[in-house]
Coordinates of C-alpha atoms in Angstrom, one line a residue:
Chain A
M1 CA 37.4 -7.6 4.7
R2 CA 38.3 -4.1 3.5
L3 CA 37.2 -3.0 0.0
A4 CA 38.2 0.1 -1.9
T5 CA 37.8 1.6 -5.3
L6 CA 40.7 2.8 -7.5
K7 CA 40.2 5.9 -9.7
R8 CA 41.1 3.9 -12.8
G9 CA 38.3 2.6 -14.9
G10 CA 35.0 4.3 -15.6
R11 CA 32.9 6.7 -13.6
D12 CA 32.5 4.0 -10.9
G13 CA 36.2 3.2 -10.7
T14 CA 37.7 -0.2 -10.2
L15 CA 36.9 -2.4 -7.1
V16 CA 39.8 -3.8 -5.2
A17 CA 40.3 -5.8 -2.0
V18 CA 42.9 -4.2 0.4
A19 CA 45.8 -5.9 2.3
R20 CA 46.2 -5.6 6.0
D21 CA 48.8 -2.8 5.7
G22 CA 46.4 -0.7 3.5
T23 CA 48.8 -0.1 0.7
R24 CA 48.5 -3.3 -1.4
V25 CA 45.4 -4.2 -3.4
A26 CA 44.1 -6.8 -5.7
P27 CA 41.2 -6.7 -8.2
V28 CA 38.1 -8.8 -7.7
T29 CA 37.5 -11.3 -10.5
G30 CA 34.1 -10.9 -12.1
F31 CA 33.2 -7.8 -10.1
P32 CA 34.6 -4.6 -11.7
T33 CA 32.9 -2.1 -9.4
L34 CA 31.8 -2.1 -5.7
Q35 CA 28.2 -1.5 -7.0
S36 CA 28.4 -4.7 -9.0
A37 CA 29.5 -6.7 -5.9
L38 CA 26.7 -5.1 -3.8
D39 CA 24.1 -6.0 -6.4
T40 CA 24.9 -9.7 -6.0
W41 CA 26.7 -9.8 -2.6
D42 CA 26.3 -13.5 -1.8
A43 CA 27.6 -14.5 -5.2
A44 CA 30.6 -12.1 -4.8
Q45 CA 31.8 -13.6 -1.5
D46 CA 34.2 -16.2 -2.9
A47 CA 35.8 -13.6 -5.3
L48 CA 36.1 -11.1 -2.5
A49 CA 37.8 -13.6 -0.2
A50 CA 40.2 -14.6 -3.0
A51 CA 41.0 -11.0 -3.7
T52 CA 41.6 -10.2 -0.1
E53 CA 44.2 -13.0 0.1
A54 CA 45.8 -11.9 -3.2
A55 CA 46.0 -8.3 -1.9
E56 CA 48.7 -9.2 0.6
T57 CA 51.1 -9.7 -2.2
G58 CA 49.2 -7.4 -4.6
E59 CA 49.9 -4.1 -6.4
A60 CA 51.2 -1.3 -4.2
V61 CA 49.2 1.9 -4.6
A62 CA 49.3 5.4 -3.3
A63 CA 46.7 7.3 -1.2
E64 CA 45.9 9.4 -4.3
D65 CA 45.0 6.4 -6.3
F66 CA 41.8 5.7 -4.2
A67 CA 38.4 7.1 -5.2
A68 CA 35.6 7.0 -2.7
P69 CA 34.4 3.4 -2.2
L70 CA 31.2 4.3 -4.1
P71 CA 32.2 7.3 -6.3
R72 CA 28.5 7.7 -6.9
A73 CA 25.6 5.9 -5.2
W74 CA 21.9 5.5 -5.9
Q75 CA 20.9 6.9 -2.6
W76 CA 22.4 8.8 0.4
L77 CA 20.3 9.3 3.4
D78 CA 21.9 11.1 6.3
G79 CA 20.7 10.8 9.9
S80 CA 21.3 13.0 12.9
A81 CA 21.6 10.3 15.6
F82 CA 23.9 11.9 18.1
P83 CA 21.7 13.7 20.6
T84 CA 24.5 15.8 22.1
H85 CA 25.0 17.5 18.7
G86 CA 21.4 18.4 18.3
D87 CA 21.1 19.6 21.9
L88 CA 24.1 21.9 21.6
M89 CA 22.9 23.4 18.4
Q90 CA 19.4 24.1 19.6
T91 CA 20.7 25.5 22.9
A92 CA 23.2 27.9 21.3
F93 CA 20.6 29.3 18.9
N94 CA 17.8 29.5 21.5
L95 CA 15.6 27.1 19.6
P96 CA 13.2 24.6 21.1
P97 CA 14.2 20.9 20.7
I98 CA 13.3 19.4 17.3
E99 CA 9.9 17.6 17.8
T100 CA 10.1 14.1 16.6
T101 CA 9.5 10.6 17.9
K102 CA 11.5 9.1 15.0
P103 CA 15.1 9.3 13.9
L104 CA 16.0 12.6 12.1
M105 CA 17.0 12.0 8.5
Y106 CA 17.3 13.8 5.2
Q107 CA 17.9 12.8 1.6
G108 CA 21.2 14.1 0.4
M109 CA 22.9 14.2 -3.1
S110 CA 24.4 10.9 -3.9
H111 CA 25.7 11.3 -7.5
R112 CA 29.2 12.2 -6.3
F113 CA 31.4 11.2 -3.3
I114 CA 34.8 13.0 -3.4
A115 CA 38.0 10.9 -3.4
P116 CA 39.8 10.9 0.0
T117 CA 42.7 13.0 -1.0
D118 CA 41.2 15.1 -3.8
D119 CA 40.7 18.9 -3.4
V120 CA 37.2 20.0 -2.4
A121 CA 36.1 22.8 -4.6
L122 CA 33.4 25.2 -3.2
P123 CA 32.2 28.5 -4.5
S124 CA 32.6 30.9 -1.6
E125 CA 34.2 31.3 1.8
A126 CA 31.2 33.5 2.7
D127 CA 29.0 30.3 2.6
G128 CA 30.4 29.2 6.0
I129 CA 32.4 26.1 4.9
D130 CA 32.3 23.4 7.5
F131 CA 33.0 19.7 7.8
E132 CA 31.0 16.9 9.6
G133 CA 32.7 13.7 10.6
E134 CA 30.3 10.8 10.3
F135 CA 30.2 7.0 10.1
G136 CA 27.9 5.4 7.5
V137 CA 26.7 2.0 6.4
V138 CA 26.2 0.7 2.9
T139 CA 23.2 -1.6 2.5
G140 CA 22.3 -4.4 0.2
D141 CA 18.8 -4.5 -1.3
V142 CA 16.4 -3.8 1.6
P143 CA 12.7 -4.5 1.3
M144 CA 10.1 -1.9 2.3
G145 CA 8.9 -2.3 5.8
V146 CA 11.9 -4.2 7.1
S147 CA 12.2 -4.4 10.9
A148 CA 15.2 -2.9 12.7
T149 CA 16.3 -6.4 13.8
D150 CA 16.2 -7.7 10.3
A151 CA 17.8 -4.6 9.0
L152 CA 21.1 -5.5 10.7
D153 CA 21.5 -8.3 8.2
H154 CA 21.3 -6.0 5.3
I155 CA 24.2 -3.9 6.4
R156 CA 27.1 -4.9 4.1
L157 CA 29.8 -2.3 4.7
I158 CA 30.7 0.5 7.0
V159 CA 32.3 3.7 5.8
L160 CA 33.8 7.0 7.2
I161 CA 32.3 10.2 5.6
N162 CA 33.0 13.9 5.7
D163 CA 29.6 15.6 5.1
W164 CA 30.7 19.0 3.8
S165 CA 28.2 21.7 4.9
L166 CA 27.7 25.4 4.0
R167 CA 26.5 26.9 7.3
T168 CA 25.4 30.3 6.0
L169 CA 23.0 28.7 3.6
A170 CA 21.7 26.0 6.0
P171 CA 19.3 27.8 8.4
A172 CA 17.2 29.4 5.6
E173 CA 16.8 26.1 3.8
M174 CA 16.0 24.3 7.1
K175 CA 13.3 26.9 7.9
T176 CA 11.4 26.1 4.7
G177 CA 10.9 22.5 6.0
F178 CA 12.2 21.2 2.6
G179 CA 15.6 20.2 3.9
W180 CA 18.9 21.2 2.3
V181 CA 20.0 21.5 -1.3
Q182 CA 22.5 24.4 -1.6
A183 CA 23.8 23.9 2.0
K184 CA 24.8 20.2 1.3
P185 CA 27.2 19.8 -1.6
A186 CA 29.0 16.5 -2.3
C187 CA 30.4 14.5 0.7
S188 CA 33.9 13.0 0.8
A189 CA 34.7 9.4 1.9
A190 CA 37.6 7.6 3.5
P191 CA 39.2 5.0 1.2
F192 CA 38.2 1.7 2.9
A193 CA 34.7 0.2 3.2
V194 CA 34.9 -2.4 5.9
T195 CA 32.7 -5.4 6.6
P196 CA 31.1 -5.4 10.1
D197 CA 33.1 -8.5 11.2
E198 CA 36.3 -6.6 10.5
L199 CA 35.4 -4.2 13.4
G200 CA 35.1 -7.0 15.9
T201 CA 33.7 -5.8 19.2
A202 CA 33.8 -2.2 18.0
W203 CA 30.7 -3.1 16.0
A204 CA 28.0 -3.3 18.7
D205 CA 24.2 -2.7 18.7
G206 CA 24.5 -1.3 15.2
R207 CA 27.0 1.3 16.3
V208 CA 30.7 1.9 15.4
C209 CA 32.3 2.1 18.9
L210 CA 35.5 3.9 17.7
P211 CA 36.8 7.4 18.0
L212 CA 36.6 9.5 14.9
T213 CA 39.6 11.9 14.8
V214 CA 39.5 15.2 13.1
E215 CA 42.5 17.5 12.4
V216 CA 42.4 20.9 10.8
D217 CA 45.7 22.0 9.2
G218 CA 47.4 19.3 11.3
T219 CA 45.9 20.4 14.6
W220 CA 43.6 18.2 16.7
F221 CA 40.0 19.2 16.5
G222 CA 38.2 16.3 18.1
H223 CA 38.0 12.5 18.6
P224 CA 34.5 11.6 19.9
S225 CA 33.2 8.0 19.7
G226 CA 30.6 6.6 17.3
R227 CA 29.1 4.7 20.2
A228 CA 26.8 7.5 21.5
M229 CA 24.1 7.2 18.8
A230 CA 20.5 7.4 20.1
Y231 CA 19.5 5.1 17.3
G232 CA 21.7 2.3 15.9
F233 CA 22.3 2.0 12.2
H234 CA 19.8 -0.9 12.0
E235 CA 17.1 1.5 13.3
L236 CA 18.1 4.1 10.8
V237 CA 17.9 1.6 7.9
A238 CA 14.4 0.5 9.1
H239 CA 13.3 4.2 9.3
A240 CA 14.6 4.8 5.8
A241 CA 12.8 1.7 4.4
A242 CA 9.4 2.4 6.0
T243 CA 7.7 3.4 2.7
R244 CA 10.3 2.5 0.1
D245 CA 12.6 -0.3 -1.0
L246 CA 16.3 0.6 -0.6
P247 CA 18.5 -0.4 -3.5
A248 CA 21.9 -2.1 -2.9
G249 CA 24.5 0.5 -2.5
T250 CA 22.3 2.8 -0.4
I251 CA 24.5 4.8 2.1
I252 CA 23.0 5.8 5.4
G253 CA 24.9 8.3 7.6
S254 CA 25.0 8.7 11.4
G255 CA 25.1 12.5 11.4
T256 CA 27.9 14.4 13.1
V257 CA 29.6 12.3 15.6
S258 CA 29.3 14.0 19.0
N259 CA 29.7 13.0 22.6
A260 CA 28.4 14.5 25.9
E261 CA 32.1 14.6 27.0
H262 CA 32.8 17.3 24.3
A263 CA 34.9 19.3 26.8
T264 CA 37.6 16.6 26.6
V265 CA 36.9 14.8 23.2
G266 CA 36.1 17.8 21.1
S267 CA 33.8 17.9 18.1
T268 CA 33.7 16.7 14.5
C269 CA 32.4 20.0 13.0
I270 CA 33.1 23.7 13.5
S271 CA 29.5 24.5 13.9
E272 CA 29.2 22.4 17.1
R273 CA 32.4 23.9 18.5
R274 CA 31.0 27.4 17.8
A275 CA 27.8 26.4 19.6
I276 CA 29.8 25.3 22.7
E277 CA 31.7 28.7 22.6
M278 CA 28.4 30.6 22.3
I279 CA 26.9 28.7 25.3
A280 CA 30.1 29.3 27.4
G281 CA 31.0 32.8 26.4
G282 CA 28.1 34.4 24.5
K283 CA 29.8 34.3 21.1
P284 CA 31.5 32.0 18.7
E285 CA 35.3 32.1 18.5
T286 CA 36.2 29.6 15.8
G287 CA 35.8 30.7 12.2
F288 CA 34.6 28.6 9.4
L289 CA 37.1 27.3 6.8
R290 CA 39.2 29.4 4.5
F291 CA 40.4 28.3 1.1
G292 CA 43.7 26.4 1.4
T293 CA 42.8 24.8 4.7
R294 CA 43.4 21.0 5.1
V295 CA 40.9 18.8 6.8
A296 CA 41.8 15.2 7.9
M297 CA 39.6 12.5 9.4
R298 CA 40.5 9.0 10.4
A299 CA 39.0 6.2 12.4
G300 CA 39.9 2.5 13.0
P301 CA 40.4 0.6 9.8
F302 CA 38.8 3.1 7.4
G303 CA 42.0 4.9 6.3
A304 CA 42.2 8.7 6.1
I305 CA 40.4 11.5 4.4
D306 CA 43.0 14.3 4.0
Q307 CA 41.9 17.1 1.7
R308 CA 42.3 20.8 0.9
V309 CA 39.4 23.1 0.5
V310 CA 39.8 25.3 -2.7
R311 CA 37.9 27.9 -4.6
A312 CA 35.7 26.3 -7.3
Chain B
M1 CA 11.8 14.2 -30.6
R2 CA 10.1 11.9 -28.2
L3 CA 12.2 9.3 -26.4
A4 CA 11.0 6.4 -24.2
T5 CA 12.4 3.4 -22.4
L6 CA 11.1 -0.2 -22.8
K7 CA 11.1 -2.5 -19.8
R8 CA 13.2 -5.1 -21.7
G9 CA 17.0 -5.0 -21.1
G10 CA 18.7 -4.4 -17.7
R11 CA 17.7 -2.2 -14.8
D12 CA 17.8 0.9 -17.0
G13 CA 15.7 -0.7 -19.7
T14 CA 16.1 0.0 -23.5
L15 CA 16.1 3.4 -25.1
V16 CA 13.8 3.9 -28.1
A17 CA 12.6 6.8 -30.2
V18 CA 8.8 7.1 -30.5
A19 CA 6.7 7.6 -33.7
R20 CA 4.2 10.4 -34.0
D21 CA 1.3 8.1 -33.1
G22 CA 3.0 7.0 -29.9
T23 CA 2.7 3.3 -30.5
R24 CA 5.6 2.5 -32.8
V25 CA 9.2 2.7 -31.6
A26 CA 12.8 2.1 -32.9
P27 CA 16.0 1.4 -30.9
V28 CA 18.8 4.0 -31.0
T29 CA 22.0 2.6 -32.5
G30 CA 24.9 2.9 -30.1
F31 CA 22.8 4.2 -27.2
P32 CA 21.2 1.3 -25.3
T33 CA 19.8 3.5 -22.5
L34 CA 18.5 7.0 -22.1
Q35 CA 21.2 7.7 -19.5
S36 CA 23.9 6.7 -22.1
A37 CA 22.4 9.2 -24.6
L38 CA 22.3 11.9 -22.0
D39 CA 25.9 11.3 -21.0
T40 CA 27.0 12.2 -24.5
W41 CA 24.1 14.1 -25.9
D42 CA 25.7 15.9 -28.8
A43 CA 27.2 12.7 -30.1
A44 CA 23.9 10.9 -29.8
Q45 CA 21.9 13.4 -32.0
D46 CA 22.4 11.6 -35.3
A47 CA 21.4 8.3 -33.9
L48 CA 18.4 9.8 -32.2
A49 CA 17.2 11.5 -35.4
A50 CA 17.7 8.2 -37.4
A51 CA 15.8 6.3 -34.8
T52 CA 13.0 8.9 -34.8
E53 CA 12.6 8.4 -38.5
A54 CA 12.8 4.6 -38.2
A55 CA 10.1 4.6 -35.5
E56 CA 7.4 5.6 -38.0
T57 CA 7.6 2.1 -39.4
G58 CA 9.0 0.5 -36.3
E59 CA 7.8 -2.1 -33.8
A60 CA 4.3 -1.6 -32.4
V61 CA 4.4 -1.8 -28.6
A62 CA 1.7 -1.7 -25.9
A63 CA 1.4 0.9 -23.1
E64 CA 2.5 -1.8 -20.6
D65 CA 5.9 -2.2 -22.4
F66 CA 7.1 1.2 -21.4
A67 CA 9.2 1.9 -18.3
A68 CA 9.7 5.4 -16.9
P69 CA 12.0 7.3 -19.3
L70 CA 14.7 7.0 -16.6
P71 CA 13.8 4.0 -14.5
R72 CA 16.4 5.2 -12.1
A73 CA 18.3 8.6 -12.1
W74 CA 21.3 9.9 -10.3
Q75 CA 19.4 12.9 -8.9
W76 CA 15.8 14.0 -8.4
L77 CA 15.3 17.5 -7.1
D78 CA 11.7 18.7 -6.7
G79 CA 10.6 22.3 -6.6
S80 CA 7.5 23.9 -5.4
A81 CA 7.2 26.6 -8.0
F82 CA 3.4 27.2 -8.2
P83 CA 2.6 29.9 -5.7
T84 CA -1.1 29.2 -5.6
H85 CA -0.5 25.7 -4.2
G86 CA 1.7 27.0 -1.4
D87 CA -0.7 29.8 -0.6
L88 CA -3.7 27.5 -0.4
M89 CA -1.9 25.0 1.8
Q90 CA -0.6 27.6 4.3
T91 CA -4.0 29.3 4.5
A92 CA -5.9 26.1 5.1
F93 CA -3.6 25.1 7.9
N94 CA -3.3 28.6 9.4
L95 CA 0.4 28.7 8.8
P96 CA 2.5 31.8 8.0
P97 CA 3.9 32.0 4.4
I98 CA 7.1 30.0 4.0
E99 CA 9.9 32.5 4.3
T100 CA 12.3 32.3 1.4
T101 CA 13.7 34.6 -1.2
K102 CA 14.8 31.6 -3.4
P103 CA 12.9 28.7 -5.1
L104 CA 11.6 26.0 -2.8
M105 CA 13.3 22.7 -3.5
Y106 CA 14.0 19.3 -1.8
Q107 CA 16.1 16.3 -2.7
G108 CA 14.0 13.3 -3.4
M109 CA 14.7 9.6 -3.9
S110 CA 15.9 9.0 -7.4
H111 CA 16.8 5.3 -7.5
R112 CA 13.4 4.3 -8.8
F113 CA 10.7 5.9 -11.1
I114 CA 7.7 3.7 -11.5
A115 CA 6.6 2.6 -15.0
P116 CA 3.5 4.5 -16.3
T117 CA 1.0 1.6 -16.1
D118 CA 2.5 -0.4 -13.2
D119 CA 0.7 -0.8 -9.9
V120 CA 1.9 1.5 -7.1
A121 CA 2.5 -0.5 -4.0
L122 CA 2.3 1.4 -0.7
P123 CA 2.2 0.1 2.9
S124 CA -1.0 1.7 4.4
E125 CA -4.1 3.7 3.5
A126 CA -3.7 5.3 6.9
D127 CA -0.6 7.2 5.5
G128 CA -2.9 9.5 3.5
I129 CA -2.0 8.4 0.0
D130 CA -2.0 11.3 -2.5
F131 CA -0.8 12.1 -6.0
E132 CA 0.9 15.3 -7.3
G133 CA 0.9 16.1 -11.0
E134 CA 4.1 17.8 -12.0
F135 CA 6.2 18.7 -15.0
G136 CA 9.9 18.1 -14.9
V137 CA 13.1 18.6 -16.9
V138 CA 16.0 16.3 -17.5
T139 CA 19.3 18.1 -17.7
G140 CA 22.7 17.3 -19.3
D141 CA 25.9 17.9 -17.3
V142 CA 25.4 21.3 -15.6
P143 CA 28.5 23.1 -14.1
M144 CA 28.3 24.5 -10.6
G145 CA 27.3 28.2 -10.5
V146 CA 25.6 28.2 -13.9
S147 CA 23.4 31.3 -14.6
A148 CA 19.7 30.9 -15.1
T149 CA 20.1 32.1 -18.7
D150 CA 22.8 29.5 -19.5
A151 CA 20.8 26.8 -17.6
L152 CA 18.2 26.9 -20.3
D153 CA 20.7 25.3 -22.8
H154 CA 21.3 22.4 -20.4
I155 CA 17.7 21.3 -20.4
R156 CA 17.6 18.2 -22.6
L157 CA 14.1 16.7 -22.1
I158 CA 10.8 17.5 -20.5
V159 CA 8.8 14.9 -18.6
L160 CA 5.4 14.4 -16.8
I161 CA 5.6 13.0 -13.2
N162 CA 3.3 11.9 -10.5
D163 CA 5.1 12.6 -7.2
W164 CA 3.3 10.2 -4.8
S165 CA 3.0 11.6 -1.3
L166 CA 2.0 10.3 2.0
R167 CA 0.2 13.2 3.7
T168 CA -0.2 11.8 7.2
L169 CA 3.6 11.5 7.4
A170 CA 4.5 14.8 5.8
P171 CA 3.9 17.5 8.4
A172 CA 6.0 15.8 11.1
E173 CA 8.9 15.4 8.7
M174 CA 8.6 19.0 7.4
K175 CA 8.5 20.3 11.0
T176 CA 12.0 18.8 11.6
G177 CA 13.4 21.0 8.8
F178 CA 15.1 18.0 7.3
G179 CA 12.6 17.5 4.5
W180 CA 10.8 14.3 3.6
V181 CA 11.9 10.7 3.6
Q182 CA 9.0 8.5 4.6
A183 CA 6.4 10.9 3.1
K184 CA 8.0 10.8 -0.3
P185 CA 8.2 7.3 -1.8
A186 CA 9.1 6.6 -5.5
C187 CA 7.5 8.8 -8.2
S188 CA 5.8 7.6 -11.4
A189 CA 6.6 9.0 -14.8
A190 CA 4.7 9.3 -18.1
P191 CA 6.2 7.3 -21.0
F192 CA 7.5 10.0 -23.3
A193 CA 10.4 12.3 -22.6
V194 CA 10.2 15.2 -25.0
T195 CA 12.7 17.6 -26.4
P196 CA 11.8 21.3 -25.8
D197 CA 11.5 22.0 -29.5
E198 CA 8.8 19.3 -29.7
L199 CA 6.6 21.5 -27.5
G200 CA 6.8 24.5 -29.9
T201 CA 5.2 27.6 -28.4
A202 CA 4.1 25.6 -25.4
W203 CA 7.7 25.8 -24.1
A204 CA 8.1 29.4 -23.1
D205 CA 10.2 31.2 -20.5
G206 CA 11.3 27.8 -19.1
R207 CA 7.7 26.8 -18.5
V208 CA 5.4 24.1 -20.0
C209 CA 2.4 26.0 -21.1
L210 CA 0.0 23.1 -21.3
P211 CA -2.8 21.8 -19.1
L212 CA -2.0 18.7 -17.0
T213 CA -5.1 16.6 -16.7
V214 CA -5.7 14.3 -13.7
E215 CA -8.5 11.7 -13.4
V216 CA -9.3 9.6 -10.4
D217 CA -11.1 6.4 -11.3
G218 CA -12.0 7.9 -14.6
T219 CA -13.5 11.1 -13.1
W220 CA -12.0 14.5 -13.9
F221 CA -10.0 16.0 -11.0
G222 CA -8.2 19.0 -12.6
H223 CA -6.4 20.4 -15.6
P224 CA -4.4 23.4 -14.5
S225 CA -1.7 24.8 -16.7
G226 CA 2.1 24.5 -16.2
R227 CA 2.4 28.1 -17.3
A228 CA 1.9 29.6 -13.8
M229 CA 5.3 28.8 -12.3
A230 CA 6.8 31.7 -10.2
Y231 CA 10.2 30.5 -11.4
G232 CA 11.0 28.9 -14.7
F233 CA 12.8 25.6 -15.0
H234 CA 16.0 27.4 -16.0
E235 CA 15.8 29.2 -12.6
L236 CA 15.2 26.0 -10.8
V237 CA 18.3 24.4 -12.5
A238 CA 20.5 27.4 -11.6
H239 CA 19.2 27.2 -8.0
A240 CA 20.0 23.5 -7.8
A241 CA 23.5 24.0 -9.3
A242 CA 24.6 26.9 -7.0
T243 CA 27.0 24.7 -4.9
R244 CA 27.2 21.5 -6.9
D245 CA 27.6 20.2 -10.4
L246 CA 24.5 18.4 -11.7
P247 CA 25.2 15.1 -13.5
A248 CA 23.5 14.4 -16.9
G249 CA 20.2 12.8 -16.1
T250 CA 19.3 15.0 -13.2
I251 CA 15.5 15.4 -13.1
I252 CA 14.1 18.7 -11.7
G253 CA 10.4 18.9 -10.9
S254 CA 8.1 21.9 -10.9
G255 CA 6.1 20.9 -7.8
T256 CA 2.3 20.4 -7.9
V257 CA 0.8 22.2 -10.9
S258 CA -1.7 24.7 -9.5
N259 CA -3.5 27.8 -10.9
A260 CA -5.2 30.7 -9.3
E261 CA -8.3 29.7 -11.3
H262 CA -8.7 26.5 -9.3
A263 CA -12.4 26.9 -9.0
T264 CA -12.7 26.1 -12.7
V265 CA -9.5 24.2 -13.5
G266 CA -9.3 22.1 -10.4
S267 CA -6.2 20.7 -8.7
T268 CA -3.5 18.1 -9.4
C269 CA -3.4 16.7 -5.8
I270 CA -6.0 15.8 -3.2
S271 CA -4.3 17.7 -0.5
E272 CA -4.9 21.0 -2.4
R273 CA -8.5 20.2 -3.0
R274 CA -8.9 19.5 0.7
A275 CA -7.3 22.8 1.5
I276 CA -9.8 24.6 -0.8
E277 CA -12.6 22.7 0.9
M278 CA -11.3 23.7 4.4
I279 CA -11.0 27.4 3.4
A280 CA -14.5 27.4 1.9
G281 CA -16.4 25.2 4.4
G282 CA -14.2 24.7 7.5
K283 CA -13.4 21.0 6.8
P284 CA -12.1 18.8 4.1
E285 CA -14.6 16.7 2.1
T286 CA -12.4 14.6 -0.2
G287 CA -10.7 11.6 1.2
F288 CA -7.2 10.4 0.4
L289 CA -6.8 7.3 -1.9
R290 CA -7.9 3.8 -1.1
F291 CA -6.3 0.7 -2.4
G292 CA -7.7 -0.2 -5.8
T293 CA -8.2 3.4 -7.0
R294 CA -6.8 4.3 -10.4
V295 CA -5.0 7.6 -11.0
A296 CA -4.4 8.9 -14.5
M297 CA -2.4 11.9 -15.7
R298 CA -1.8 13.2 -19.2
A299 CA -0.5 16.3 -20.9
G300 CA 0.4 17.3 -24.4
P301 CA 2.9 14.8 -26.1
F302 CA 4.0 13.0 -22.9
G303 CA 1.6 10.1 -23.0
A304 CA -0.4 8.8 -20.1
I305 CA 0.3 7.7 -16.5
D306 CA -2.5 5.3 -15.6
Q307 CA -2.0 3.3 -12.5
R308 CA -3.7 1.5 -9.7
V309 CA -2.7 2.0 -6.0
V310 CA -2.3 -1.3 -4.2
R311 CA -1.2 -2.6 -0.8
A312 CA 2.5 -3.4 -0.6

C-alpha cells in the first residue's frame, strides 16, 4: 500500500491512497489525515484497502498537489546508522571516532516537513546549505522499553527524506554537546509513504535494501543502498523508546545513506563528498548549494523529491 | 490572564480560564484547546477575557483535574541560560567551559507534557533520576529570522516546567554531540499558563524575576530566582528562529534555574547540588531520586507541580 497526503484540507492535508502508476488517488473514508489513520491503524485497514482499490480509477493529480506524507509530526528522531558516513567525516576532519556503544540519534524539529516539489527557503548561502538523503520509518504507538524484535511490528510505513543541513552552523552546535537547532531546519519528504510489505524482499532485517538516487541540477550525485545500516530500523525504534513512549506518527530516520563503495556509488550529501575529496587530495572541491539549485531524490516506490533552494 | 487545560476532552484536553483563587474555571467559547487559541491568538482575546470573568463564579475543580497547559506541543526547545549552573557542572567534572558565542539550546521531545499531579513513570532508579526546575515561554507563530526585540511580542504565555533528566545516561549522549534522547524523557508542567502582563514587574527584560521553589518529599531544596538568565527569553526565541519558522505553541525553556547565591538559595536540580558538594568536599553527598519520592515545584501565579516518581 502507498499512502500520500494532498495539500488540500487543513494544516495536516488530506490522506489518499495511491494507484500503482503514482498519479491517481482516492480518499480514505473515515480517515481524513494520515495521522488519524496512524492513531487507529488496525481500524483503518479496511478503509485503506478499499481506497487503494478505488485509486486505480481515482482522481488524477499532479506532483505539485502532494504535501509531505505527514506535513507535521509529533516527533522526528534522526539516526546516523551508516558507519561509512561517520568514518569519512571523522577522518577528513582529523577527529577521533565518536565514542558510543548505542545508535547515534538526535531529536529534530518535527512541526514541518516540506512538500516534495515546494521551494526550500533558507536564509543564507553562507550557512553551507547541504542535503542528506535518508530513509525513515513511521511508527504506531510504541510502548517504553520495547525490544528491537517487537519494535519491528510497530513500523507502519517507510518514507524517503531529505534532511536539509546547514554545515557552517553544525560543528559549533555539535561541540556544545546539545545537538543541532540552527543547523537543522525543516526536512523535505517524498510523496509516498509505503507499507513494509510493498517493498517485498527489499525490506530485510529492518533495512531498506534499495539505492537512493540523488541528482543536483539534473546531474547524478550518488545512488548508495539503504542496506548498509549498522543498526536496523527496529533497533533504532527500540533505542528511541528506551525511556519514553513513542506516539503514533513518530518518524525515525536512518541518517545519511552511505556505502563503503562510495567511489562507484557516490554520496547522498555534499559534506561527505567533500570529506572524500579532503582525504584524497587535501582539500574539498565541491561547493555547498547556491540559491536556484535543484536537488532531486528518488528510490523504489517512494516517488520523487524535486525542489529548488531559494532565499528566504 | 491565567489559562489552563482540563484533562477532559481529547488528547489536547479542554481549555479553561482560571479564577484569581486558582480553583474555579470557565471554558473558552469557540476555543476548545489552548493550541486552538494560540493558532489565532488575536481572534481569541475577547473569548479569553469573557472566560476569565466567568471563571470567578465558574466550576470548582481539583488539582488532579488539570493537565499540562499544552498536553502535547509541536515543538519544545530547551535552553541553558543560567551561567551559574553551567559553571558549577563544568567545574565539578573538571571540564573546560562549553565553547559558544550563542545561547545553548537543544531540541527536546514535545509530544507529551505530564499533568502537574500525575505520577511520573520511569524505567530504572539506576538511570540517575533527577528534576530540573525551569521557566518557559509559549510563542505564537514566529517568522524565521525574527530579531530579539521583535521576538518579545511573539511571547504569548509563560509556564513553569520540570524537565526530568536521567543523569547516568546524559554524559554519553552529550559526548556524541547529538544531544539527548534517552536522557530526556517527557517533562512535567505546572497547571497555569500566564500572560506576561499578569506577572507585572516580575516580567522584565524577557526574564521571570520570581523565585522557583523546589521541595523533595516536603523538604526545601532551593528557591533561586529566574532573573539571573544570561539571555532573556526574547533572545532565546530569536536564536531558535534563526533558520526556521516557529509554529504557534512552541515552548522554549530557560534551562535549570540557578543563582550565584546557591549557598543560600539552593538549587533546582540534584545534579547541581551534587556538583556543589563535589567542589566543596571532593564527592557528592545527595543521591538521585528513588521510586516513591515526591517532587514539588511552585512559583508566582503558575500553581504547583506535585508528583511522585514511580517505576514504569
